[in-house]
CSV table of C-alpha atoms in Angstrom, one decimal:
chain,number,residue,atom,x,y,z
Z,1,UNK,CA,-47.8,-165.5,-0.8
Z,2,UNK,CA,-48.6,-163.3,2.0
Z,3,UNK,CA,-47.5,-160.2,1.9
Z,4,UNK,CA,-48.4,-157.0,4.0
Z,5,UNK,CA,-46.6,-154.1,3.0
Z,6,UNK,CA,-46.5,-150.7,5.0
Z,7,UNK,CA,-45.9,-147.2,3.7
Z,8,UNK,CA,-46.6,-143.5,4.0
Z,9,UNK,CA,-44.1,-143.0,7.1
Z,10,UNK,CA,-42.0,-139.9,7.0
Z,11,UNK,CA,-40.9,-136.8,9.1
Z,12,UNK,CA,-43.3,-134.8,10.1
Z,13,UNK,CA,-43.4,-131.6,12.6
Z,14,UNK,CA,-45.2,-132.0,16.0
Z,15,UNK,CA,-49.4,-131.4,15.4
Z,16,UNK,CA,-48.8,-132.6,11.9
Z,17,UNK,CA,-50.4,-135.4,10.2
Z,18,UNK,CA,-49.8,-138.2,8.0
Z,19,UNK,CA,-51.6,-141.4,6.6
Z,20,UNK,CA,-50.1,-145.0,6.9
Z,21,UNK,CA,-51.2,-147.6,4.4
Z,22,UNK,CA,-51.0,-151.5,4.8
Z,23,UNK,CA,-51.5,-153.2,1.4
Z,24,UNK,CA,-52.3,-156.9,1.7
Z,25,UNK,CA,-51.7,-159.6,-0.9
Z,26,UNK,CA,-52.1,-163.4,-1.0
Z,27,UNK,CA,-55.1,-163.9,1.6
Z,28,UNK,CA,-58.7,-163.0,1.6
Z,29,UNK,CA,-58.5,-159.8,3.0
Z,30,UNK,CA,-62.1,-159.2,4.0
Z,31,UNK,CA,-62.7,-162.2,6.0
Z,32,UNK,CA,-59.3,-160.8,8.2
Z,33,UNK,CA,-58.9,-158.0,11.3
Z,34,UNK,CA,-55.8,-155.9,11.2
Z,35,UNK,CA,-53.6,-154.2,13.5
Z,36,UNK,CA,-51.3,-151.4,13.2
Z,37,UNK,CA,-48.1,-151.9,15.8
Z,38,UNK,CA,-45.5,-149.6,16.5
Z,39,UNK,CA,-41.8,-149.9,18.3
Z,40,UNK,CA,-39.4,-147.2,19.4
Z,41,UNK,CA,-36.0,-148.4,20.1
Z,42,UNK,CA,-35.4,-149.7,23.1
Z,43,UNK,CA,-39.0,-150.1,24.0
Z,44,UNK,CA,-41.6,-152.9,23.5
Z,45,UNK,CA,-43.7,-153.2,20.6
Z,46,UNK,CA,-47.3,-152.2,21.3
Z,47,UNK,CA,-50.7,-152.3,19.8
Z,48,UNK,CA,-51.9,-149.2,18.3
Z,49,UNK,CA,-54.9,-149.8,16.7
Z,50,UNK,CA,-57.2,-152.4,15.0
Z,51,UNK,CA,-59.9,-153.1,12.8
Z,52,UNK,CA,-62.1,-156.1,12.7
Z,53,UNK,CA,-63.3,-157.7,9.4
Z,54,UNK,CA,-66.7,-156.1,9.6
Z,55,UNK,CA,-65.0,-152.6,10.5
Z,56,UNK,CA,-65.2,-152.4,14.3
Z,57,UNK,CA,-62.2,-150.9,16.0
Z,58,UNK,CA,-59.9,-150.2,19.0
Z,59,UNK,CA,-57.2,-148.0,19.9
Z,60,UNK,CA,-54.5,-147.4,22.6
Z,61,UNK,CA,-55.5,-144.9,25.0
Z,62,UNK,CA,-52.7,-142.5,24.0
Z,63,UNK,CA,-53.5,-142.0,20.4
Z,64,UNK,CA,-57.4,-142.1,21.2
Z,65,UNK,CA,-58.9,-139.1,19.5
Z,66,UNK,CA,-55.8,-138.2,17.1
Z,67,UNK,CA,-55.5,-141.6,14.9
Z,68,UNK,CA,-58.2,-143.6,12.8
Z,69,UNK,CA,-57.8,-147.0,11.4
Z,70,UNK,CA,-59.7,-147.4,8.6
Z,71,UNK,CA,-60.1,-150.1,5.7
Z,72,UNK,CA,-60.7,-150.2,2.0
Z,73,UNK,CA,-61.7,-153.9,0.9
Z,74,UNK,CA,-61.7,-153.2,-2.7
Z,75,UNK,CA,-58.0,-152.4,-2.5
Z,76,UNK,CA,-56.8,-154.7,-0.1
Z,77,UNK,CA,-55.4,-151.9,2.2
Z,78,UNK,CA,-55.8,-150.4,5.8
Z,79,UNK,CA,-55.4,-147.0,6.5
Z,80,UNK,CA,-54.1,-145.5,9.6
Z,81,UNK,CA,-54.6,-141.8,9.6
Z,82,UNK,CA,-52.5,-139.9,12.3
Z,83,UNK,CA,-53.2,-136.4,13.4
Z,84,UNK,CA,-51.8,-134.3,16.2
Z,85,UNK,CA,-48.7,-136.1,16.2
Z,86,UNK,CA,-46.3,-135.9,19.1
Z,87,UNK,CA,-42.8,-136.7,19.4
Z,88,UNK,CA,-43.8,-139.8,21.2
Z,89,UNK,CA,-45.2,-141.2,18.5
Z,90,UNK,CA,-41.9,-141.5,16.9
Z,91,UNK,CA,-41.5,-145.3,16.0
Z,92,UNK,CA,-41.8,-147.6,13.0
Z,93,UNK,CA,-45.1,-148.6,12.4
Z,94,UNK,CA,-46.0,-152.0,11.4
Z,95,UNK,CA,-49.1,-154.0,10.3
Z,96,UNK,CA,-50.3,-157.3,10.7
Z,97,UNK,CA,-53.4,-159.6,10.7
Z,98,UNK,CA,-55.3,-160.0,13.7
Z,99,UNK,CA,-56.1,-164.0,14.3
Z,100,UNK,CA,-53.9,-164.8,11.3
Z,101,UNK,CA,-52.2,-168.2,10.8
Z,102,UNK,CA,-49.0,-166.9,11.9
Z,103,UNK,CA,-47.3,-163.3,11.8
Z,104,UNK,CA,-46.6,-161.4,8.8
Z,105,UNK,CA,-44.2,-158.9,9.8
Z,106,UNK,CA,-43.1,-156.3,7.1
Z,107,UNK,CA,-40.3,-153.5,6.9
Z,108,UNK,CA,-42.2,-151.2,8.7
Z,109,UNK,CA,-42.5,-147.7,7.9
Z,110,UNK,CA,-40.6,-145.1,10.0
Z,111,UNK,CA,-42.7,-142.1,11.6
Z,112,UNK,CA,-40.9,-139.3,13.1
Z,113,UNK,CA,-42.0,-136.5,14.9
Z,114,UNK,CA,-39.5,-133.8,15.2
Z,115,UNK,CA,-39.0,-129.9,14.9
């Protein structure tokens, strides 16, 4: 059974940092790209960052220089290091496969940036 489980969210003050994790199971993880998405209430879900099977990365402009996506194939895990967090980063964050056979949406992890 394919599962993608997000964790690491929480409440943080503006300027703070969080590291999100996406743990995968039920797939040959190393052959898939993985992406992080986020969705705030009343807003469209947006692609935040992605990483290919060989480690190439992309980011939405608004997080460039602040967020870093990485992967550890030995642990079947993708990370999203988020620094210099802003209130507009508040959202539920999800991970999913890039070009997977279908979406595997999990529960996501809530990130709240507030003073």
